[in-house]
mmCIF file with all atom_site columns, N, CA and C in Angstrom:
data_model
loop_
_atom_site.group_PDB
_atom_site.id
_atom_site.type_symbol
_atom_site.label_atom_id
_atom_site.label_alt_id
_atom_site.label_comp_id
_atom_site.label_asym_id
_atom_site.label_entity_id
_atom_site.label_seq_id
_atom_site.pdbx_PDB_ins_code
_atom_site.Cartn_x
_atom_site.Cartn_y
_atom_site.Cartn_z
_atom_site.occupancy
_atom_site.B_iso_or_equiv
_atom_site.pdbx_formal_charge
_atom_site.auth_seq_id
_atom_site.auth_comp_id
_atom_site.auth_asym_id
_atom_site.auth_atom_id
_atom_site.pdbx_PDB_model_num
ATOM 1   N N  . UNK A 1 1  ? -177.117 -220.847 -24.617 1.00 0.00 ? 199 UNK A N  1
ATOM 2   C CA . UNK A 1 1  ? -178.559 -221.056 -24.650 1.00 0.00 ? 199 UNK A CA 1
ATOM 3   C C  . UNK A 1 1  ? -178.449 -222.234 -25.357 1.00 0.00 ? 199 UNK A C  1
ATOM 4   N N  . UNK A 1 2  ? -179.327 -223.517 -24.466 1.00 0.00 ? 200 UNK A N  1
ATOM 5   C CA . UNK A 1 2  ? -179.314 -224.681 -25.122 1.00 0.00 ? 200 UNK A CA 1
ATOM 6   C C  . UNK A 1 2  ? -180.424 -224.579 -26.491 1.00 0.00 ? 200 UNK A C  1
ATOM 7   N N  . UNK A 1 3  ? -180.038 -225.426 -27.438 1.00 0.00 ? 201 UNK A N  1
ATOM 8   C CA . UNK A 1 3  ? -180.995 -225.361 -28.649 1.00 0.00 ? 201 UNK A CA 1
ATOM 9   C C  . UNK A 1 3  ? -182.433 -225.649 -28.250 1.00 0.00 ? 201 UNK A C  1
ATOM 10  N N  . UNK A 1 4  ? -182.411 -226.063 -27.063 1.00 0.00 ? 202 UNK A N  1
ATOM 11  C CA . UNK A 1 4  ? -183.946 -226.655 -26.606 1.00 0.00 ? 202 UNK A CA 1
ATOM 12  C C  . UNK A 1 4  ? -184.779 -225.311 -26.295 1.00 0.00 ? 202 UNK A C  1
ATOM 13  N N  . UNK A 1 5  ? -184.341 -224.669 -25.368 1.00 0.00 ? 203 UNK A N  1
ATOM 14  C CA . UNK A 1 5  ? -184.695 -223.443 -24.866 1.00 0.00 ? 203 UNK A CA 1
ATOM 15  C C  . UNK A 1 5  ? -184.854 -222.402 -25.905 1.00 0.00 ? 203 UNK A C  1
ATOM 16  N N  . UNK A 1 6  ? -183.572 -222.258 -26.836 1.00 0.00 ? 204 UNK A N  1
ATOM 17  C CA . UNK A 1 6  ? -183.923 -221.268 -27.904 1.00 0.00 ? 204 UNK A CA 1
ATOM 18  C C  . UNK A 1 6  ? -185.179 -221.752 -28.861 1.00 0.00 ? 204 UNK A C  1
ATOM 19  N N  . UNK A 1 7  ? -185.396 -223.061 -29.006 1.00 0.00 ? 205 UNK A N  1
ATOM 20  C CA . UNK A 1 7  ? -186.661 -223.564 -29.900 1.00 0.00 ? 205 UNK A CA 1
ATOM 21  C C  . UNK A 1 7  ? -188.033 -223.035 -29.199 1.00 0.00 ? 205 UNK A C  1
ATOM 22  N N  . UNK A 1 8  ? -188.056 -223.322 -27.875 1.00 0.00 ? 206 UNK A N  1
ATOM 23  C CA . UNK A 1 8  ? -189.248 -222.820 -27.423 1.00 0.00 ? 206 UNK A CA 1
ATOM 24  C C  . UNK A 1 8  ? -189.383 -221.548 -27.404 1.00 0.00 ? 206 UNK A C  1
ATOM 25  N N  . UNK A 1 9  ? -188.467 -220.731 -26.851 1.00 0.00 ? 207 UNK A N  1
ATOM 26  C CA . UNK A 1 9  ? -188.776 -219.480 -26.873 1.00 0.00 ? 207 UNK A CA 1
ATOM 27  C C  . UNK A 1 9  ? -189.163 -219.018 -28.629 1.00 0.00 ? 207 UNK A C  1
ATOM 28  N N  . UNK A 1 10 ? -188.455 -219.478 -29.203 1.00 0.00 ? 208 UNK A N  1
ATOM 29  C CA . UNK A 1 10 ? -188.868 -219.149 -30.700 1.00 0.00 ? 208 UNK A CA 1
ATOM 30  C C  . UNK A 1 10 ? -190.295 -219.304 -31.233 1.00 0.00 ? 208 UNK A C  1
ATOM 31  N N  . UNK A 1 11 ? -190.688 -220.712 -30.765 1.00 0.00 ? 209 UNK A N  1
ATOM 32  C CA . UNK A 1 11 ? -191.928 -221.087 -30.909 1.00 0.00 ? 209 UNK A CA 1
ATOM 33  C C  . UNK A 1 11 ? -192.972 -220.331 -30.311 1.00 0.00 ? 209 UNK A C  1
ATOM 34  N N  . UNK A 1 12 ? -192.510 -219.790 -29.019 1.00 0.00 ? 210 UNK A N  1
ATOM 35  C CA . UNK A 1 12 ? -193.571 -219.098 -28.310 1.00 0.00 ? 210 UNK A CA 1
ATOM 36  C C  . UNK A 1 12 ? -193.720 -217.810 -28.788 1.00 0.00 ? 210 UNK A C  1
ATOM 37  N N  . UNK A 1 13 ? -192.672 -217.126 -29.454 1.00 0.00 ? 211 UNK A N  1
ATOM 38  C CA . UNK A 1 13 ? -192.667 -216.053 -30.299 1.00 0.00 ? 211 UNK A CA 1
ATOM 39  C C  . UNK A 1 13 ? -193.579 -215.751 -31.495 1.00 0.00 ? 211 UNK A C  1
ATOM 40  N N  . UNK A 1 14 ? -193.286 -217.039 -32.322 1.00 0.00 ? 212 UNK A N  1
ATOM 41  C CA . UNK A 1 14 ? -194.302 -217.337 -33.391 1.00 0.00 ? 212 UNK A CA 1
ATOM 42  C C  . UNK A 1 14 ? -195.723 -217.502 -33.023 1.00 0.00 ? 212 UNK A C  1
ATOM 43  N N  . UNK A 1 15 ? -195.883 -218.102 -32.030 1.00 0.00 ? 213 UNK A N  1
ATOM 44  C CA . UNK A 1 15 ? -197.394 -218.612 -31.514 1.00 0.00 ? 213 UNK A CA 1
ATOM 45  C C  . UNK A 1 15 ? -197.746 -216.961 -31.078 1.00 0.00 ? 213 UNK A C  1
ATOM 46  N N  . UNK A 1 16 ? -197.304 -216.202 -30.390 1.00 0.00 ? 214 UNK A N  1
ATOM 47  C CA . UNK A 1 16 ? -197.664 -214.638 -30.108 1.00 0.00 ? 214 UNK A CA 1
ATOM 48  C C  . UNK A 1 16 ? -198.070 -214.123 -31.144 1.00 0.00 ? 214 UNK A C  1
ATOM 49  N N  . UNK A 1 17 ? -197.182 -214.160 -32.344 1.00 0.00 ? 215 UNK A N  1
ATOM 50  C CA . UNK A 1 17 ? -197.206 -213.197 -33.308 1.00 0.00 ? 215 UNK A CA 1
ATOM 51  C C  . UNK A 1 17 ? -198.661 -213.494 -34.348 1.00 0.00 ? 215 UNK A C  1
ATOM 52  N N  . UNK A 1 18 ? -198.762 -214.820 -34.387 1.00 0.00 ? 216 UNK A N  1
ATOM 53  C CA . UNK A 1 18 ? -200.090 -215.400 -34.791 1.00 0.00 ? 216 UNK A CA 1
ATOM 54  C C  . UNK A 1 18 ? -201.212 -215.166 -34.134 1.00 0.00 ? 216 UNK A C  1
ATOM 55  N N  . UNK A 1 19 ? -201.213 -215.081 -32.828 1.00 0.00 ? 217 UNK A N  1
ATOM 56  C CA . UNK A 1 19 ? -202.098 -214.708 -32.156 1.00 0.00 ? 217 UNK A CA 1
ATOM 57  C C  . UNK A 1 19 ? -202.559 -213.319 -32.307 1.00 0.00 ? 217 UNK A C  1
ATOM 58  N N  . UNK A 1 20 ? -201.602 -212.492 -32.093 1.00 0.00 ? 218 UNK A N  1
ATOM 59  C CA . UNK A 1 20 ? -201.752 -211.070 -32.468 1.00 0.00 ? 218 UNK A CA 1
ATOM 60  C C  . UNK A 1 20 ? -202.427 -210.708 -33.762 1.00 0.00 ? 218 UNK A C  1
ATOM 61  N N  . UNK A 1 21 ? -201.912 -211.432 -34.565 1.00 0.00 ? 219 UNK A N  1
ATOM 62  C CA . UNK A 1 21 ? -202.282 -211.256 -36.013 1.00 0.00 ? 219 UNK A CA 1
ATOM 63  C C  . UNK A 1 21 ? -203.818 -211.675 -36.386 1.00 0.00 ? 219 UNK A C  1
ATOM 64  N N  . UNK A 1 22 ? -204.073 -212.747 -35.546 1.00 0.00 ? 220 UNK A N  1
ATOM 65  C CA . UNK A 1 22 ? -205.463 -213.316 -35.479 1.00 0.00 ? 220 UNK A CA 1
ATOM 66  C C  . UNK A 1 22 ? -206.390 -212.235 -34.876 1.00 0.00 ? 220 UNK A C  1
ATOM 67  N N  . UNK A 1 23 ? -205.943 -211.867 -33.640 1.00 0.00 ? 221 UNK A N  1
ATOM 68  C CA . UNK A 1 23 ? -206.629 -210.704 -33.182 1.00 0.00 ? 221 UNK A CA 1
ATOM 69  C C  . UNK A 1 23 ? -206.932 -209.466 -33.814 1.00 0.00 ? 221 UNK A C  1
ATOM 70  N N  . UNK A 1 24 ? -206.009 -208.937 -34.600 1.00 0.00 ? 222 UNK A N  1
ATOM 71  C CA . UNK A 1 24 ? -205.895 -207.921 -35.470 1.00 0.00 ? 222 UNK A CA 1
ATOM 72  C C  . UNK A 1 24 ? -207.194 -207.890 -36.718 1.00 0.00 ? 222 UNK A C  1
ATOM 73  N N  . UNK A 1 25 ? -206.788 -208.949 -37.058 1.00 0.00 ? 223 UNK A N  1
ATOM 74  C CA . UNK A 1 25 ? -207.678 -209.733 -38.154 1.00 0.00 ? 223 UNK A CA 1
ATOM 75  C C  . UNK A 1 25 ? -209.186 -209.698 -37.719 1.00 0.00 ? 223 UNK A C  1
ATOM 76  N N  . UNK A 1 26 ? -209.653 -210.332 -36.489 1.00 0.00 ? 224 UNK A N  1
ATOM 77  C CA . UNK A 1 26 ? -211.052 -210.467 -35.710 1.00 0.00 ? 224 UNK A CA 1
ATOM 78  C C  . UNK A 1 26 ? -211.313 -208.965 -35.118 1.00 0.00 ? 224 UNK A C  1
ATOM 79  N N  . UNK A 1 27 ? -210.645 -208.451 -34.783 1.00 0.00 ? 225 UNK A N  1
ATOM 80  C CA . UNK A 1 27 ? -210.567 -207.056 -33.950 1.00 0.00 ? 225 UNK A CA 1
ATOM 81  C C  . UNK A 1 27 ? -210.862 -207.513 -32.608 1.00 0.00 ? 225 UNK A C  1
ATOM 82  N N  . UNK A 1 28 ? -210.226 -208.484 -32.171 1.00 0.00 ? 226 UNK A N  1
ATOM 83  C CA . UNK A 1 28 ? -210.433 -208.953 -30.768 1.00 0.00 ? 226 UNK A CA 1
ATOM 84  C C  . UNK A 1 28 ? -209.315 -208.470 -29.813 1.00 0.00 ? 226 UNK A C  1
ATOM 85  N N  . UNK A 1 29 ? -209.506 -207.532 -29.035 1.00 0.00 ? 227 UNK A N  1
ATOM 86  C CA . UNK A 1 29 ? -208.237 -206.933 -28.192 1.00 0.00 ? 227 UNK A CA 1
ATOM 87  C C  . UNK A 1 29 ? -207.610 -208.005 -27.113 1.00 0.00 ? 227 UNK A C  1
ATOM 88  N N  . UNK A 1 30 ? -208.422 -209.102 -26.832 1.00 0.00 ? 228 UNK A N  1
ATOM 89  C CA . UNK A 1 30 ? -208.069 -210.005 -26.012 1.00 0.00 ? 228 UNK A CA 1
ATOM 90  C C  . UNK A 1 30 ? -206.756 -210.911 -26.628 1.00 0.00 ? 228 UNK A C  1
ATOM 91  N N  . UNK A 1 31 ? -207.041 -211.321 -27.811 1.00 0.00 ? 229 UNK A N  1
ATOM 92  C CA . UNK A 1 31 ? -206.300 -211.926 -28.596 1.00 0.00 ? 229 UNK A CA 1
ATOM 93  C C  . UNK A 1 31 ? -204.812 -211.201 -28.889 1.00 0.00 ? 229 UNK A C  1
ATOM 94  N N  . UNK A 1 32 ? -205.341 -209.798 -29.130 1.00 0.00 ? 230 UNK A N  1
ATOM 95  C CA . UNK A 1 32 ? -204.148 -209.190 -29.429 1.00 0.00 ? 230 UNK A CA 1
ATOM 96  C C  . UNK A 1 32 ? -203.018 -208.964 -28.300 1.00 0.00 ? 230 UNK A C  1
ATOM 97  N N  . UNK A 1 33 ? -203.695 -208.632 -27.327 1.00 0.00 ? 231 UNK A N  1
ATOM 98  C CA . UNK A 1 33 ? -202.905 -208.581 -25.997 1.00 0.00 ? 231 UNK A CA 1
ATOM 99  C C  . UNK A 1 33 ? -202.362 -209.814 -25.405 1.00 0.00 ? 231 UNK A C  1
ATOM 100 N N  . UNK A 1 34 ? -202.931 -210.929 -25.918 1.00 0.00 ? 232 UNK A N  1
ATOM 101 C CA . UNK A 1 34 ? -202.322 -212.205 -25.335 1.00 0.00 ? 232 UNK A CA 1
ATOM 102 C C  . UNK A 1 34 ? -201.210 -212.456 -26.099 1.00 0.00 ? 232 UNK A C  1
ATOM 103 N N  . UNK A 1 35 ? -201.334 -212.383 -27.564 1.00 0.00 ? 233 UNK A N  1
ATOM 104 C CA . UNK A 1 35 ? -200.229 -212.326 -28.496 1.00 0.00 ? 233 UNK A CA 1
ATOM 105 C C  . UNK A 1 35 ? -199.188 -211.797 -28.300 1.00 0.00 ? 233 UNK A C  1
ATOM 106 N N  . UNK A 1 36 ? -199.194 -210.383 -27.775 1.00 0.00 ? 234 UNK A N  1
ATOM 107 C CA . UNK A 1 36 ? -198.180 -209.464 -27.436 1.00 0.00 ? 234 UNK A CA 1
ATOM 108 C C  . UNK A 1 36 ? -197.543 -209.898 -26.379 1.00 0.00 ? 234 UNK A C  1
ATOM 109 N N  . UNK A 1 37 ? -198.283 -210.459 -25.343 1.00 0.00 ? 235 UNK A N  1
ATOM 110 C CA . UNK A 1 37 ? -197.658 -210.781 -23.973 1.00 0.00 ? 235 UNK A CA 1
ATOM 111 C C  . UNK A 1 37 ? -196.709 -212.121 -24.183 1.00 0.00 ? 235 UNK A C  1
ATOM 112 N N  . UNK A 1 38 ? -197.108 -212.994 -25.259 1.00 0.00 ? 236 UNK A N  1
ATOM 113 C CA . UNK A 1 38 ? -196.549 -214.207 -25.397 1.00 0.00 ? 236 UNK A CA 1
ATOM 114 C C  . UNK A 1 38 ? -194.965 -213.678 -26.107 1.00 0.00 ? 236 UNK A C  1
ATOM 115 N N  . UNK A 1 39 ? -195.009 -212.784 -26.930 1.00 0.00 ? 237 UNK A N  1
ATOM 116 C CA . UNK A 1 39 ? -193.920 -212.225 -27.358 1.00 0.00 ? 237 UNK A CA 1
ATOM 117 C C  . UNK A 1 39 ? -193.086 -211.495 -26.641 1.00 0.00 ? 237 UNK A C  1
ATOM 118 N N  . UNK A 1 40 ? -193.481 -211.033 -25.451 1.00 0.00 ? 238 UNK A N  1
ATOM 119 C CA . UNK A 1 40 ? -192.617 -210.388 -24.509 1.00 0.00 ? 238 UNK A CA 1
ATOM 120 C C  . UNK A 1 40 ? -192.171 -211.505 -23.695 1.00 0.00 ? 238 UNK A C  1
ATOM 121 N N  . UNK A 1 41 ? -192.843 -212.541 -23.269 1.00 0.00 ? 239 UNK A N  1
ATOM 122 C CA . UNK A 1 41 ? -192.328 -213.728 -22.626 1.00 0.00 ? 239 UNK A CA 1
ATOM 123 C C  . UNK A 1 41 ? -191.029 -214.534 -23.457 1.00 0.00 ? 239 UNK A C  1
ATOM 124 N N  . UNK A 1 42 ? -191.074 -214.397 -24.667 1.00 0.00 ? 240 UNK A N  1
ATOM 125 C CA . UNK A 1 42 ? -190.297 -214.997 -25.445 1.00 0.00 ? 240 UNK A CA 1
ATOM 126 C C  . UNK A 1 42 ? -188.883 -214.060 -25.359 1.00 0.00 ? 240 UNK A C  1
ATOM 127 N N  . UNK A 1 43 ? -188.929 -212.872 -25.368 1.00 0.00 ? 241 UNK A N  1
ATOM 128 C CA . UNK A 1 43 ? -188.027 -211.958 -25.304 1.00 0.00 ? 241 UNK A CA 1
ATOM 129 C C  . UNK A 1 43 ? -187.312 -211.890 -23.880 1.00 0.00 ? 241 UNK A C  1
ATOM 130 N N  . UNK A 1 44 ? -188.022 -212.220 -23.013 1.00 0.00 ? 242 UNK A N  1
ATOM 131 C CA . UNK A 1 44 ? -187.544 -212.482 -21.707 1.00 0.00 ? 242 UNK A CA 1
ATOM 132 C C  . UNK A 1 44 ? -186.755 -213.558 -21.760 1.00 0.00 ? 242 UNK A C  1
ATOM 133 N N  . UNK A 1 45 ? -187.385 -214.714 -22.154 1.00 0.00 ? 243 UNK A N  1
ATOM 134 C CA . UNK A 1 45 ? -186.509 -215.925 -22.103 1.00 0.00 ? 243 UNK A CA 1
ATOM 135 C C  . UNK A 1 45 ? -185.014 -215.987 -22.641 1.00 0.00 ? 243 UNK A C  1
ATOM 136 N N  . UNK A 1 46 ? -185.473 -215.229 -23.910 1.00 0.00 ? 244 UNK A N  1
ATOM 137 C CA . UNK A 1 46 ? -184.146 -215.022 -24.687 1.00 0.00 ? 244 UNK A CA 1
ATOM 138 C C  . UNK A 1 46 ? -182.874 -214.351 -23.789 1.00 0.00 ? 244 UNK A C  1
ATOM 139 N N  . UNK A 1 47 ? -183.520 -213.229 -23.453 1.00 0.00 ? 245 UNK A N  1
ATOM 140 C CA . UNK A 1 47 ? -182.683 -212.405 -22.709 1.00 0.00 ? 245 UNK A CA 1
ATOM 141 C C  . UNK A 1 47 ? -181.726 -213.147 -21.257 1.00 0.00 ? 245 UNK A C  1
ATOM 142 N N  . UNK A 1 48 ? -182.596 -213.949 -20.641 1.00 0.00 ? 246 UNK A N  1
ATOM 143 C CA . UNK A 1 48 ? -182.364 -215.146 -19.198 1.00 0.00 ? 246 UNK A CA 1
ATOM 144 C C  . UNK A 1 48 ? -181.328 -215.836 -19.840 1.00 0.00 ? 246 UNK A C  1
ATOM 145 N N  . UNK A 1 49 ? -181.636 -216.473 -21.100 1.00 0.00 ? 247 UNK A N  1
ATOM 146 C CA . UNK A 1 49 ? -180.565 -217.404 -21.670 1.00 0.00 ? 247 UNK A CA 1
ATOM 147 C C  . UNK A 1 49 ? -179.357 -216.631 -22.197 1.00 0.00 ? 247 UNK A C  1
ATOM 148 N N  . UNK A 1 50 ? -179.284 -215.457 -22.649 1.00 0.00 ? 248 UNK A N  1
ATOM 149 C CA . UNK A 1 50 ? -178.040 -214.906 -23.096 1.00 0.00 ? 248 UNK A CA 1
ATOM 150 C C  . UNK A 1 50 ? -177.324 -214.513 -21.877 1.00 0.00 ? 248 UNK A C  1
ATOM 151 N N  . UNK A 1 51 ? -178.152 -213.898 -20.806 1.00 0.00 ? 249 UNK A N  1
ATOM 152 C CA . UNK A 1 51 ? -177.150 -213.852 -19.504 1.00 0.00 ? 249 UNK A CA 1
ATOM 153 C C  . UNK A 1 51 ? -176.748 -215.066 -19.099 1.00 0.00 ? 249 UNK A C  1
ATOM 154 N N  . UNK A 1 52 ? -177.299 -216.111 -18.942 1.00 0.00 ? 250 UNK A N  1
ATOM 155 C CA . UNK A 1 52 ? -176.418 -217.360 -18.606 1.00 0.00 ? 250 UNK A CA 1
ATOM 156 C C  . UNK A 1 52 ? -175.438 -217.762 -19.368 1.00 0.00 ? 250 UNK A C  1
ATOM 157 N N  . UNK A 1 53 ? -175.642 -217.516 -20.878 1.00 0.00 ? 251 UNK A N  1
ATOM 158 C CA . UNK A 1 53 ? -174.434 -217.936 -21.385 1.00 0.00 ? 251 UNK A CA 1
ATOM 159 C C  . UNK A 1 53 ? -173.343 -217.069 -21.200 1.00 0.00 ? 251 UNK A C  1
ATOM 160 N N  . UNK A 1 54 ? -173.698 -215.571 -21.219 1.00 0.00 ? 252 UNK A N  1
ATOM 161 C CA . UNK A 1 54 ? -172.353 -214.754 -20.654 1.00 0.00 ? 252 UNK A CA 1
ATOM 162 C C  . UNK A 1 54 ? -171.872 -215.104 -19.551 1.00 0.00 ? 252 UNK A C  1
ATOM 163 N N  . UNK A 1 55 ? -172.581 -215.408 -18.730 1.00 0.00 ? 253 UNK A N  1
ATOM 164 C CA . UNK A 1 55 ? -171.802 -215.875 -17.281 1.00 0.00 ? 253 UNK A CA 1
ATOM 165 C C  . UNK A 1 55 ? -171.053 -217.211 -17.416 1.00 0.00 ? 253 UNK A C  1
ATOM 166 N N  . UNK A 1 56 ? -171.356 -218.045 -17.980 1.00 0.00 ? 254 UNK A N  1
ATOM 167 C CA . UNK A 1 56 ? -170.610 -219.333 -18.490 1.00 0.00 ? 254 UNK A CA 1
ATOM 168 C C  . UNK A 1 56 ? -169.436 -218.880 -19.279 1.00 0.00 ? 254 UNK A C  1
ATOM 169 N N  . UNK A 1 57 ? -169.342 -217.983 -20.206 1.00 0.00 ? 255 UNK A N  1
ATOM 170 C CA . UNK A 1 57 ? -168.241 -217.720 -21.242 1.00 0.00 ? 255 UNK A CA 1
ATOM 171 C C  . UNK A 1 57 ? -167.113 -217.007 -20.119 1.00 0.00 ? 255 UNK A C  1
ATOM 172 N N  . UNK A 1 58 ? -167.717 -216.015 -19.276 1.00 0.00 ? 256 UNK A N  1
ATOM 173 C CA . UNK A 1 58 ? -166.837 -215.363 -18.353 1.00 0.00 ? 256 UNK A CA 1
ATOM 174 C C  . UNK A 1 58 ? -166.117 -216.187 -17.475 1.00 0.00 ? 256 UNK A C  1
ATOM 175 N N  . UNK A 1 59 ? -166.879 -217.412 -16.884 1.00 0.00 ? 257 UNK A N  1
ATOM 176 C CA . UNK A 1 59 ? -166.366 -218.554 -16.057 1.00 0.00 ? 257 UNK A CA 1
ATOM 177 C C  . UNK A 1 59 ? -165.254 -219.348 -16.472 1.00 0.00 ? 257 UNK A C  1
ATOM 178 N N  . UNK A 1 60 ? -165.340 -219.420 -17.982 1.00 0.00 ? 258 UNK A N  1
ATOM 179 C CA . UNK A 1 60 ? -164.427 -220.166 -18.715 1.00 0.00 ? 258 UNK A CA 1
ATOM 180 C C  . UNK A 1 60 ? -163.454 -219.608 -19.107 1.00 0.00 ? 258 UNK A C  1
#
């Protein structure tokens, strides 16, 4: 996984956690859901990059 992709995914995860927490504080279900969605998107990005890394290792 490139360092840039890893940083973007980590940033998206942090952003999602913050938005979800804000939604919890304010009681806004939209912010809670959007925050959770960003975290899932981040996890999917990590999984995709892990698969790419595993393929590269298998080829080498």
